[in-house]
Coordinates of C-alpha atoms and ligand atoms in Angstrom, one line a residue:
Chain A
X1 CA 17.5 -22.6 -4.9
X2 CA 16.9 -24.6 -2.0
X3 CA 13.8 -24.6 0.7
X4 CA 13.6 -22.2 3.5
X5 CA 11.7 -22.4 5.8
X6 CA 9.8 -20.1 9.0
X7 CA 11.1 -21.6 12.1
X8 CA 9.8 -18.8 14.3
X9 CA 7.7 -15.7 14.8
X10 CA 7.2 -12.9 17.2
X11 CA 4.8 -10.0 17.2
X12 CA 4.3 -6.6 19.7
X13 CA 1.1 -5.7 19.8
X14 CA -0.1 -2.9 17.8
X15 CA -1.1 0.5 19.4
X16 CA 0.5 3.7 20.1
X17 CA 3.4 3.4 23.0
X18 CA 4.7 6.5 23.5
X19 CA 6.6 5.6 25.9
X20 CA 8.6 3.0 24.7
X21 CA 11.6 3.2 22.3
X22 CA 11.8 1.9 19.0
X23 CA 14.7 -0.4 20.4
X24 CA 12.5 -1.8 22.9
X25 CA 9.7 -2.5 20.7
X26 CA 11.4 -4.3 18.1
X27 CA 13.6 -6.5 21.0
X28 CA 10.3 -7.6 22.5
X29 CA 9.1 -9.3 19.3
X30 CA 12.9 -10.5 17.8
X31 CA 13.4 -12.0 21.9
X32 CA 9.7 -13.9 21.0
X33 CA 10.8 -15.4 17.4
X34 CA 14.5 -16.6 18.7
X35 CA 12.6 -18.6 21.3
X36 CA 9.8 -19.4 19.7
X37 CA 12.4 -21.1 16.6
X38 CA 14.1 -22.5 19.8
X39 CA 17.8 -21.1 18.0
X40 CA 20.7 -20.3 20.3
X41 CA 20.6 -16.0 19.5
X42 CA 24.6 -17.0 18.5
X43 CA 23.7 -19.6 15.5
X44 CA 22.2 -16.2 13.7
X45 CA 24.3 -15.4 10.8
X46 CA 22.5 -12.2 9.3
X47 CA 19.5 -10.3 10.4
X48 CA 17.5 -7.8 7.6
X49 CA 15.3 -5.3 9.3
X50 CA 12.6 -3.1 7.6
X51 CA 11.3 0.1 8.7
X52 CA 10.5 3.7 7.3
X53 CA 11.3 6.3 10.0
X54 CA 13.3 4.5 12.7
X55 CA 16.7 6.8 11.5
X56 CA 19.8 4.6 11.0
X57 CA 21.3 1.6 12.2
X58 CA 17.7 0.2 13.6
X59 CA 18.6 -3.2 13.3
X60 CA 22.1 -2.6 15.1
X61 CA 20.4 -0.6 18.0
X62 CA 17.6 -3.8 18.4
X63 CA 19.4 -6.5 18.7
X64 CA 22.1 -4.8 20.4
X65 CA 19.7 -4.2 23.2
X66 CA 19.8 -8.0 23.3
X67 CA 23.0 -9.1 23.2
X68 CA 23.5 -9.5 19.4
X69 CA 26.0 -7.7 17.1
X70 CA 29.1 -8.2 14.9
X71 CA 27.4 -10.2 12.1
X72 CA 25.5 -9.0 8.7
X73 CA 22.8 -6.7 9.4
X74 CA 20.8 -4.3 6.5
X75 CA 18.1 -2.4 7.1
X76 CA 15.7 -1.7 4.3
X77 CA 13.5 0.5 3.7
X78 CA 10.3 0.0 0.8
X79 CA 7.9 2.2 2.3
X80 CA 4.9 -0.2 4.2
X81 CA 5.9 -3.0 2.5
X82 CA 9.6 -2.3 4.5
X83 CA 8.9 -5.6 6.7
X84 CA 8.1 -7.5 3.7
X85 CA 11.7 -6.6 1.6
X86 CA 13.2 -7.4 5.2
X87 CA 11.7 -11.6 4.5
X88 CA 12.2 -11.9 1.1
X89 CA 15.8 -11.1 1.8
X90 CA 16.0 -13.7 4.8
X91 CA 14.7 -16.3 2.5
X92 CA 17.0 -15.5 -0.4
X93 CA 20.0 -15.5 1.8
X94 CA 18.6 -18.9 2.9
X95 CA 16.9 -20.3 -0.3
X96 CA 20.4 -19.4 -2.2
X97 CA 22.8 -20.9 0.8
X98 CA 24.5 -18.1 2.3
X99 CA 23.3 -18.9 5.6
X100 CA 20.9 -21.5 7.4
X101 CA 19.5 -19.0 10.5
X102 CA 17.9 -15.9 9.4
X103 CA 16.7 -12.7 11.5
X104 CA 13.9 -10.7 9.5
X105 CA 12.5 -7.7 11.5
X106 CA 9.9 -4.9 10.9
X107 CA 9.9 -2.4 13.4
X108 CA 8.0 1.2 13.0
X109 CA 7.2 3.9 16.0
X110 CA 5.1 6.2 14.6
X111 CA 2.9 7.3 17.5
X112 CA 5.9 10.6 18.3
X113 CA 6.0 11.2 14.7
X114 CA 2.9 11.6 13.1
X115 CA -0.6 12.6 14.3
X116 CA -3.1 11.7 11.5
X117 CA -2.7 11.6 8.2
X118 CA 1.1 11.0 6.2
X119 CA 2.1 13.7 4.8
X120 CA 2.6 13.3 1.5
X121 CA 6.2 14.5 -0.2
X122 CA 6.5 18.1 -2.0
X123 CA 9.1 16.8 -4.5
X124 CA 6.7 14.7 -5.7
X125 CA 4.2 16.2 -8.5
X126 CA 1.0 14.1 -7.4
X127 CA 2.2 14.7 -3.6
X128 CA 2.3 18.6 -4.4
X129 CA -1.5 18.4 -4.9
X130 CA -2.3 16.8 -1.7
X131 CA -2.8 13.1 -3.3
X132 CA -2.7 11.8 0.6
X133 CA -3.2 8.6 0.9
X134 CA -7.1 7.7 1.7
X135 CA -7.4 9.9 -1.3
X136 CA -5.8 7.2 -3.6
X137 CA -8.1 4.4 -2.4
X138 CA -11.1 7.0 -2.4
X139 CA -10.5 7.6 -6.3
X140 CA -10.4 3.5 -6.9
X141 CA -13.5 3.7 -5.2
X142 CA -15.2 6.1 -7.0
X143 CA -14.0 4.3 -10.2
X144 CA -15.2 0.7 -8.9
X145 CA -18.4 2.3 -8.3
X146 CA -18.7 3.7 -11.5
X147 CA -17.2 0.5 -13.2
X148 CA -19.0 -2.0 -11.4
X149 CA -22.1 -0.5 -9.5
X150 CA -20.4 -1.1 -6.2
X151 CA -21.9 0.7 -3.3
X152 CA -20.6 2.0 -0.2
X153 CA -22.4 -0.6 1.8
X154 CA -20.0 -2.8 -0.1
X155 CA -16.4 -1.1 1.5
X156 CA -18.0 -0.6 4.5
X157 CA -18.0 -4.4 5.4
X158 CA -15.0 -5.3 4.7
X159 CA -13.8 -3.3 7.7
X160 CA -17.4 -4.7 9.2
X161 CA -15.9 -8.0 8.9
X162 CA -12.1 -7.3 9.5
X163 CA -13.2 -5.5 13.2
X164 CA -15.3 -8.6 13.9
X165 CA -12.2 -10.7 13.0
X166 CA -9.7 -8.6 15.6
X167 CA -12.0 -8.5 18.5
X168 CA -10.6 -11.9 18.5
X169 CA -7.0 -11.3 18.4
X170 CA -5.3 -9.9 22.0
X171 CA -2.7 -8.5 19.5
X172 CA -5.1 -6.7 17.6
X173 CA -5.3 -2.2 18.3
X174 CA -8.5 -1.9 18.0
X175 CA -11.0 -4.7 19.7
X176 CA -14.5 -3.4 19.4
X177 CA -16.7 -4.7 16.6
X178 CA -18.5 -1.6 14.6
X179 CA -21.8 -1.6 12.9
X180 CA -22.0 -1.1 8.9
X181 CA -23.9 2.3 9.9
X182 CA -21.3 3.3 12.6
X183 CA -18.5 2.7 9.5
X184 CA -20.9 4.8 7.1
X185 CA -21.9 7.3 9.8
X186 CA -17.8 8.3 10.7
X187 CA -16.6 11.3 9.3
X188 CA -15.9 11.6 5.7
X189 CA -11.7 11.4 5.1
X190 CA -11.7 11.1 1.6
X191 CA -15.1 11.0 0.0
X192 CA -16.4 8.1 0.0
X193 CA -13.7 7.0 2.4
X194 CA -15.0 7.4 6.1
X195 CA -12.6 7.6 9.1
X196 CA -13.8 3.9 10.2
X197 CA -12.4 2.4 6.5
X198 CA -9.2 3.7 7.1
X199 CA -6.1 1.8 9.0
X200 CA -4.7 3.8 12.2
X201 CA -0.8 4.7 12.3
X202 CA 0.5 2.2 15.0
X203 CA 4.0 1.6 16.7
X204 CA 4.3 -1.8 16.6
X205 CA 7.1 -4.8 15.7
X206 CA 7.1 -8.2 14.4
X207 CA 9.9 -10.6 13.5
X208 CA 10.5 -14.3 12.0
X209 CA 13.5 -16.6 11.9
X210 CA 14.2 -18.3 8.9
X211 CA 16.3 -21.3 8.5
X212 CA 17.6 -24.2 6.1
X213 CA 16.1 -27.5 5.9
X214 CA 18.7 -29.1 7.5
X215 CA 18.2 -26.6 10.2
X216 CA 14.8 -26.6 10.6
X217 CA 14.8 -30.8 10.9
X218 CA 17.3 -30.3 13.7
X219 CA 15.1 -27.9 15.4
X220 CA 12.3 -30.4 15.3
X221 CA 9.6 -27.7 14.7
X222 CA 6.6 -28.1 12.0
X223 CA 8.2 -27.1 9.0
X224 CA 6.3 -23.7 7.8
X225 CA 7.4 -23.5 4.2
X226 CA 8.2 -20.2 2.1
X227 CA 6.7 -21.6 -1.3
X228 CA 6.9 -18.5 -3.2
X229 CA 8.2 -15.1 -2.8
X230 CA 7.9 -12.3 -5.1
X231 CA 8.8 -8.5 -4.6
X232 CA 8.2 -5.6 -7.1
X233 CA 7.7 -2.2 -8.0
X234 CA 4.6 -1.0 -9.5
X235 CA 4.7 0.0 -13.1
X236 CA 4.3 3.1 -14.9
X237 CA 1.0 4.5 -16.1
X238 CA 0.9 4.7 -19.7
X239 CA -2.0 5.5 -21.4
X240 CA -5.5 3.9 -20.7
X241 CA -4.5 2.3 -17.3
X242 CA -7.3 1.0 -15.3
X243 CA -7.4 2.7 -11.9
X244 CA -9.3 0.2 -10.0
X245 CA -6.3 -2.5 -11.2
X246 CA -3.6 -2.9 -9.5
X247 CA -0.9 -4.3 -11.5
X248 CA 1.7 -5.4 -9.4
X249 CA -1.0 -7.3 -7.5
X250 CA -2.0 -9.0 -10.1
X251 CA 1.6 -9.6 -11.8
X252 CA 3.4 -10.3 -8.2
X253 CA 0.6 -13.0 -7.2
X254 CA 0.5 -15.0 -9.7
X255 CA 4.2 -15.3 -10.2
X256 CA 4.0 -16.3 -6.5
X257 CA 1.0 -19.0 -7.5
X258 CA 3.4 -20.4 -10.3
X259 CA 6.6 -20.3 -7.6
X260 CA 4.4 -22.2 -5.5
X261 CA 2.9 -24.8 -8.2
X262 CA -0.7 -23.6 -6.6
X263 CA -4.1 -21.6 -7.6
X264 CA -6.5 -18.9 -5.6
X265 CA -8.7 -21.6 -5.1
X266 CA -5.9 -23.6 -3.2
X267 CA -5.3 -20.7 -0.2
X268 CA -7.1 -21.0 2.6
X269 CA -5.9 -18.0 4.5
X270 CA -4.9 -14.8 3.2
X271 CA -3.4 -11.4 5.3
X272 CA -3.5 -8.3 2.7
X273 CA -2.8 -5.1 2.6
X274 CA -6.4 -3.2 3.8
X275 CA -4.9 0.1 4.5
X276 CA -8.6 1.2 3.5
X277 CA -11.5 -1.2 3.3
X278 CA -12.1 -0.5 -0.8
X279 CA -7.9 -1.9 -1.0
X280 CA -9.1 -5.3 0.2
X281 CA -12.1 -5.6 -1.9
X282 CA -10.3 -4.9 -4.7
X283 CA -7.3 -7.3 -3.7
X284 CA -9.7 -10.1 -4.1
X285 CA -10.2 -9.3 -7.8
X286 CA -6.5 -8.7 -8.1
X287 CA -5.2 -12.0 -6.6
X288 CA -7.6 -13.8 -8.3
X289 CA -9.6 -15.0 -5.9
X290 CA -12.9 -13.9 -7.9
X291 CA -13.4 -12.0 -11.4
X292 CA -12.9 -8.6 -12.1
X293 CA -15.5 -6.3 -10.8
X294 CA -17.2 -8.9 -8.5
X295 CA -15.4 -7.8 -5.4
X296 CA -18.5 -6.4 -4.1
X297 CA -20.5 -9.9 -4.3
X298 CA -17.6 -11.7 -2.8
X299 CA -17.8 -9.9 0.7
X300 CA -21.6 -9.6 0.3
X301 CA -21.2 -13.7 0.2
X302 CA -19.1 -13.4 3.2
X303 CA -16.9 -15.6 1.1
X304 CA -13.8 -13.9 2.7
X305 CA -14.9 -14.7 6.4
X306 CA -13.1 -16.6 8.6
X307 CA -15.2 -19.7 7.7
X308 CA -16.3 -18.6 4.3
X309 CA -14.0 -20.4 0.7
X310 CA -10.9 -18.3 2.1
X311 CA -10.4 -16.4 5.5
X312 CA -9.1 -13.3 4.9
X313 CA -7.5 -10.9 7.3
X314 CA -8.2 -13.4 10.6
X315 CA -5.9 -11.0 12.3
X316 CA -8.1 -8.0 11.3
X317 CA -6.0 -6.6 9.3
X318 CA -4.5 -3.5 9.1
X319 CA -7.8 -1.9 9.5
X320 CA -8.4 -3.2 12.5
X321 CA -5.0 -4.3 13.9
X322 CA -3.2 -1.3 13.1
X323 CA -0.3 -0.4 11.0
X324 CA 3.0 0.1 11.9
X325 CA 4.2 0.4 8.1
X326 CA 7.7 -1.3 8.3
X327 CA 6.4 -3.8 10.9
X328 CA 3.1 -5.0 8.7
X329 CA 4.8 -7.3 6.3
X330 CA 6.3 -9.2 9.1
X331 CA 2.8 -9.0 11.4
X332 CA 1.1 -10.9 7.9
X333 CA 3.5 -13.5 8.4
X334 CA 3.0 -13.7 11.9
X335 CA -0.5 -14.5 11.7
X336 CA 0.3 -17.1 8.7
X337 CA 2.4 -19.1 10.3
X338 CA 0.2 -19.3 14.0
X339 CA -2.8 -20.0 11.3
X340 CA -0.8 -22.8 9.7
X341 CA 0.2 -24.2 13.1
X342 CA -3.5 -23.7 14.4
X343 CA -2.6 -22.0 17.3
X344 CA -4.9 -19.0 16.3
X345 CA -7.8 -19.7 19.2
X346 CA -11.0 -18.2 18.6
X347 CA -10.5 -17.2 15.2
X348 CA -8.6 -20.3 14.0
X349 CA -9.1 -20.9 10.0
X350 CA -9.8 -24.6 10.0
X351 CA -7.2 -26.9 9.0
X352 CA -5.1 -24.1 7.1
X353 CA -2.4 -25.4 5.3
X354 CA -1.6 -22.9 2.6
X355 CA -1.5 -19.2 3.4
X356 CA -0.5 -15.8 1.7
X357 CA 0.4 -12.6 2.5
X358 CA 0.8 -9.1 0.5
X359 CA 1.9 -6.2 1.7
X360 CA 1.8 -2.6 -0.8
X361 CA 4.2 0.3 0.0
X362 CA 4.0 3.7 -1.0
X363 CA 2.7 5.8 -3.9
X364 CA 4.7 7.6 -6.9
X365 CA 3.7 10.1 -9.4
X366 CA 2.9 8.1 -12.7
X367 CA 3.5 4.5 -11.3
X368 CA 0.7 2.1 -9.9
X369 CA 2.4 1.3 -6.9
X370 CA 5.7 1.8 -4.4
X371 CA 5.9 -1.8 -3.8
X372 CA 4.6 -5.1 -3.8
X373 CA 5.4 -8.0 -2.2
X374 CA 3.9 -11.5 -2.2
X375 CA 4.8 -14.4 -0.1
X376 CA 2.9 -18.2 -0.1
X377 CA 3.8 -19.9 3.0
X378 CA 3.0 -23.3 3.3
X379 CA 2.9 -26.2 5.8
Chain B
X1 CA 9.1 43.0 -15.4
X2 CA 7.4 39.8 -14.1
X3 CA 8.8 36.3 -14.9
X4 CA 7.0 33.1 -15.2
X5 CA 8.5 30.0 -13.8
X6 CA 6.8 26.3 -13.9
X7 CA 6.4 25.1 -10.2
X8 CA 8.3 22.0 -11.2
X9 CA 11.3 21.4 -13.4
X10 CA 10.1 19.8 -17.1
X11 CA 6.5 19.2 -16.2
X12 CA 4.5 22.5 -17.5
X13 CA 5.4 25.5 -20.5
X14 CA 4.0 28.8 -20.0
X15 CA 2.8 29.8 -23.0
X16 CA 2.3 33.4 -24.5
X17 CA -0.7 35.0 -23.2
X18 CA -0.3 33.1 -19.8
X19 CA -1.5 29.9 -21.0
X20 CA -0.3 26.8 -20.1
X21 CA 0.5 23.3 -21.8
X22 CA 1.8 20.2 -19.5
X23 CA 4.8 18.1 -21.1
X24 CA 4.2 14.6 -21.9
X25 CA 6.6 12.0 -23.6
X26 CA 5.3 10.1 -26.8
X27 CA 8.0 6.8 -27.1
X28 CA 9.1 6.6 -30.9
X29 CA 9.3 3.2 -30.7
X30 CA 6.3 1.9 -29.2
X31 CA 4.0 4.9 -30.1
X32 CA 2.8 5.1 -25.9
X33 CA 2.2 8.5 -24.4
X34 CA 2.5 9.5 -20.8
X35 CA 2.9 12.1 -18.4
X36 CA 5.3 13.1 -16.8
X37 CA 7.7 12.6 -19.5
X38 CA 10.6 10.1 -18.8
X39 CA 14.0 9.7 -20.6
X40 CA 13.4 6.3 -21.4
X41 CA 9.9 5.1 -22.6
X42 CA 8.5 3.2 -19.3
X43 CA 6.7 0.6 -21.8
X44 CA 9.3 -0.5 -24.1
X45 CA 12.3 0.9 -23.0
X46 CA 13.3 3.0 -25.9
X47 CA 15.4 5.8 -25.7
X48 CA 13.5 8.3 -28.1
X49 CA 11.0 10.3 -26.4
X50 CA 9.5 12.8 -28.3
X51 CA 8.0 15.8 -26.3
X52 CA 4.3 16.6 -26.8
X53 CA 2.2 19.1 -25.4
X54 CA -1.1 18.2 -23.1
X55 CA -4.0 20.6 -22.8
X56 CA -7.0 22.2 -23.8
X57 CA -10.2 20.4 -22.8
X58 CA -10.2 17.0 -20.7
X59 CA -13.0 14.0 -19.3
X60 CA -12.8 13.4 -15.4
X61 CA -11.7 9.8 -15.4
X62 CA -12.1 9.2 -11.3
X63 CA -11.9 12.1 -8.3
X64 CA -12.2 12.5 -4.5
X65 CA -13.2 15.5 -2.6
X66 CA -10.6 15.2 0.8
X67 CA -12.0 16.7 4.2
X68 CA -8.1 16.1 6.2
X69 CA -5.2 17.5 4.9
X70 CA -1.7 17.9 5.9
X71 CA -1.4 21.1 8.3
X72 CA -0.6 23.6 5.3
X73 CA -3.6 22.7 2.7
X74 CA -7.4 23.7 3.2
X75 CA -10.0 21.1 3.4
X76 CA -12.1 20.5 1.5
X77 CA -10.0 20.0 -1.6
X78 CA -11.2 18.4 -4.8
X79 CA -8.6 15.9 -7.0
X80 CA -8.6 13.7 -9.9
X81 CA -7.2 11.9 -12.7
X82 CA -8.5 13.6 -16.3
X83 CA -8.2 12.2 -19.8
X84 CA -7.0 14.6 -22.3
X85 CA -7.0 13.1 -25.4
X86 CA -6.2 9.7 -24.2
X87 CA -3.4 10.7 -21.4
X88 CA -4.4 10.8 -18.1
X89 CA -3.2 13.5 -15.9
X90 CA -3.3 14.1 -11.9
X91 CA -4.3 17.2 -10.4
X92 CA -6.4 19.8 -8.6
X93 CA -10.2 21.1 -9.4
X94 CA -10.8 24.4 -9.3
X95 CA -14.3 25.6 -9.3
X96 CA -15.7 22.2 -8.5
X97 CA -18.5 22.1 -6.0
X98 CA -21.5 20.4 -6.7
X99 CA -20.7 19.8 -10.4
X100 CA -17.4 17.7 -10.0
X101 CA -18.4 14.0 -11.4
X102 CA -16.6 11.3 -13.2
X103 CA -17.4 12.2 -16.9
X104 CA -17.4 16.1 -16.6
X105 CA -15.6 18.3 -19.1
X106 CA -12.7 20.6 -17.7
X107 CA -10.0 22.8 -18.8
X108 CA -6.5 23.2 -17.9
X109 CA -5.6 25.9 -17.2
X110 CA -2.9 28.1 -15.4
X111 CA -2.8 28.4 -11.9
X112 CA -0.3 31.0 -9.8
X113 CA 1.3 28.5 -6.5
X114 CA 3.3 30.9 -5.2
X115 CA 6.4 33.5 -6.1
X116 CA 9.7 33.2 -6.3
X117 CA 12.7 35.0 -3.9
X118 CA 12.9 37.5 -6.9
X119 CA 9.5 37.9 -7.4
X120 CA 9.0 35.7 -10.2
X121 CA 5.5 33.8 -10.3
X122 CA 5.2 29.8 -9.5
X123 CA 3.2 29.1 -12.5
X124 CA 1.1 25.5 -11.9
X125 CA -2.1 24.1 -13.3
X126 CA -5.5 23.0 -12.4
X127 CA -8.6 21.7 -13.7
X128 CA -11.5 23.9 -14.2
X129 CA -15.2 22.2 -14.3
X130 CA -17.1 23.3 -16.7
Ligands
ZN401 ZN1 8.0 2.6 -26.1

C-alpha cells in the first residue's frame, strides 16, 4: 500500500436548514475542499459519498450541481459512521493505486425528516421494544455506575466541557456554554440521560480530498497523512459481554495504533463519537487513553481539555456541534486536519501533530455495535 | 378456537398452558450460548447450533426507564438486559416502578402484542419484577 494523504477539507455548518436542499448543502462543503486541495474539479477520478437518508444517487445529484459527473461515484451507507466508510474508501482507492485525487463526502438533511428522537426499526427484535438510542447509552451508564461508582456529575461534564469547547467554533450548532446543573437540571430522555447529554439531529455536510504522494508534492500543501484506517462491524454478544465495553472500539483502535506504529499516549487530538456524553467517557477507556473504569477521573482531571494530556472533541463534538449522521465522519476529519495545520483559532490544540477520529453507526439486536471506524491522521 | 403465534419468526415457543420459553443457540463446537439464535455460531463459526430454551427466573444485568418515545409507544417505559442463567436477554419490564434496579429478580413471562388478521394472538414476552 502506498501513502495517501488529506489535501483538502470542507465543512457546512451544522444546524437545521430547512430550506436548503441536500444538493446544496453537500455542494457548499465539496466546492470548499476542491479549493481548499487547490485540484482542478476535472483531475477527480472517483468521489465516495456517505449518507443515511438522502434517497439515491446523492453523490450524482451534489456534484452535478457543480459541474462534476461521468466518473466513479458510490454512495455508502453504514448508518452515522456513513461519512467515515465514504474516507476509508477514498484512501483505499488511493493507498492501493487506483487513483491519485479522491472525493470523500458526508452529506445528511435530517431537519424535514425527523423531529426528535430516531425511530428505531420494528424488524428488529431490540427495536420492537423501543431500545431508542439514548436508551443504549443510558443502560452503559447505569452499568458504569454500578461497575465503577461513576456519578452523574461525571457524564454531565463531558458535555460541560464539549459546549465550552464549541462556543469556540463558528461551525459549531449550538454556541452557548451550559452549567453542570443546567445539564443535570434538563429533562430526563433516558434515565440518567438528560436532554442536555444528548447530540441534536442536524443537516449538515463535510468533505475531504484525498490524493497520492506524488500528488500531494505537486500541490505543494502540508502533507496531512492518513496513518491508519480501520473500519468494522461490532461483534456479536455471546455470553458474559460487558456492556460498558465496547468492542469494536477497543479492537478497531488499536489496529489503527499498530497501522500507525503509535500509542494513546502519542495523540494529541482526538474527535469521537459523543452522541451522549456517557459515549465519550467511556471512549476514553476504550481507546486506551486511560484504564478501564477510570473514565470518570479522567474528565474530572480535565485531562481531555483542550489543553489537558489530549484535547478531545475541540470542535465540540457531536454534542455540541451537532450531528448530521452521514456527514460526522467527514466533520471529525475536518476538524483534524485544521487542528494539524493549526488553523483552529481560539481553540487551537498546541502544536498537534498526530490526531484521530472515530465515528460509531447504528445498533443491532445481539451485536455491540453497527459500525466502527477509526482513522489516525498525521502531519 | 384461538391460536397463538410468536410476534417474531424463531425467537419465542408458546408453550402449553400459555407459557413461554425464548430460543437461544448453544454452538457444539465452542460450547457459547446466545440469543437470538444464529445459523452459524457468532464465536467460532461452527455450523452446529443446538436449540435451547431460555426462561424461568432471571438477574437485571443494566436498565433504563425512557421518558421520549417514538409517536406510537407510552412513556415512561422501562428496558433492560437480564441474565438467565448466564445469557443475557433484551427486553421490556412489566410491573417495574420503584422496584426496577440492577440485581433484581424477574420472570419471563408471556405477553399478548397484538392479534393477527385472523384473530390469532401476537404472543411476546416481558420481564416481570419481582
Ligand atoms: Zn462456537
Amino acid at each position: 500500500m502506498s501513502c495517501a494523504f488529506v489535501a483538502g477539507v470542507g465543512m457546512t455548518r451544522f444546524g437545521r436548514f430547512p430550506e436548503r436542499f441536500i444538493k446544496d448543502i453537500g455542494a457548499e462543503a465539496v466546492l470548499e475542499a476542491i479549493r481548499d486541495a487547490g485540484v482542478n474539479p476535472a483531475e477527480i477520478e472517483v468521489a465516495y459519498c456517505g449518507h443515511t437518508r438522502g434517497g439515491s444517487t446523492v453523490c450524482q445529484r451534489i456534484l452535478n450541481e457543480i459541474g462534476i459527473s461521468g466518473i466513479e461515484m458510490v454512495n455508502m451507507e453504514d448508518a452515522c459512521a456513513s461519512g467515515s466508510a465514504a474516507f476509508r474508501y477514498a484512501y483505499l482507492a488511493v493507498a492501493n493505486g487506483m487513483a491519485d485525487v479522491v472525493l470523500a463526502i458526508g452529506v445528511e438533511k435530517l431537519s424535514d425528516k425527523i423531529k426528535g428522537v430516531i425511530p428505531p426499526r420494528k424488524d428488529d427484535l431490540e427495536g420492537l421494544f423501543g431500545r431508542i438510542m439514548p436508551s443504549v447509552f443510558a443502560m452503559i451508564a447505569k452499568r458504569h455506575m454500578y461497575q465503577y461508582g461513576t456519578k452523574v456529575e461525571h457524564f454531565a461534564l463531558v458535555s460541560y466541557k464539549n459546549h465550552l469547547n464549541a462556543v469556540k467554533n463558528p461551525r459549531a450548532m449550538y454556541r452557548k456554554e451550559l452549567s453542570v446543573e443546567e445539564i443535570l437540571n434538563s429533562p430526563v430522555i433516558c434515565e440518567p440521560i438528560t436532554l442536555y447529554q444528548c447530540t441534536a439531529n442536524a443537516d449538515g455536510a463535510a468533505a475531504a480530498v484525498v490524493v497520492s504522494e506524488r500528488k500531494i508534492k505537486q500541490l505543494g500543501k502540508l502533507p496531512v497523512r492518513i496513518a491508519a484506517s480501520v473500519l468494522c462491524a461490532g461483534g456479536a454478544r455471546v455470553e458474559d459481554w460487558d456492556y460498558t465495553v465496547s468492542l469494536s472500539t477497543v479492537n478497531a483502535s488499536r489496529r489503527a495504533y499498530e497501522e500507525a506504529g503509535i500509542g494513546p499516549e502519542d495523540l494529541d487530538v482526538i474527535e469521537l463519537h459523543d452522541c451522549f456524553s456517557v459515549a465519550e467517557l467511556v471512549h476514553y477507556e476504550n481507546l486506551g487513553l486511560c484504564p478501564k473504569g477510570e473514565g470518570a477521573r479522567f474528565i474530572e482531571e480535565k485531562r481531555s481539555y483542550i489543553n489537558g494530556d489530549v484535547a478531545v472533541n475541540p470542535s465540540g463534538g457531536l454534542l455540541s456541534k451537532g450531528h448530521p449522521l452521514g456527514a460526522t465522519g467527514l466533520g471529525q476529519v475536518y476538524e483534524v486536519v485544521q487542528q494539524l495545520r493549526g488553523n483552529c483559532g481560539e481553540r487551537q490544540v498546541e502544536n498537534a501533530r498526530v490526531g484521530l477520529t472515530h465515528t460509531m453507526g447504528g445498533g443491532v439486536s445481539g451485536l455491540e455495535s453497527g459500525a466502527c471506524a477509526v482513522h489516525i491522521l498525521v502531519r | 378456537m384461538k391460536k397463538y403465534r410468536p410476534f417474531m419468526k424463531g425467537v419465542i415457543k408458546v408453550k402449553d398452558g400459555g407459557k413461554v420459553a425464548l430460543i437461544g443457540g448453544r454452538c457444539s463446537r465452542c460450547g457459547k450460548r446466545f440469543f437470538p439464535r444464529r445459523v452459524y455460531c457468532p464465536a467460532c463459526g461452527a455450523e452446529k447450533v443446538n436449540e435451547f430454551e431460555i426462561g424461568g427466573t432471571g438477574i437485571v444485568y443494566t436498565y433504563t426507564v425512557c421518558h421520549v418515545a417514538p409517536p406510537d409507544a407510552e412513556v415512561p417505559y422501562a428496558i433492560g438486559y437480564v441474565d438467565f442463567d448466564g445469557v443475557r436477554v433484551f427486553g421490556k419490564f412489566v410491573n417495574w416502578q420503584e422496584r426496577l434496579d440492577i440485581g433484581k429478580e424477574v420472570e419471563l413471562i408471556p405477553w399478548k402484542e397484538g392479534v393477527t388478521e385472523e384473530g390469532d394472538e401476537l404472543i411476546s414476552y416481558r420481564f416481570e419484577v419481582k
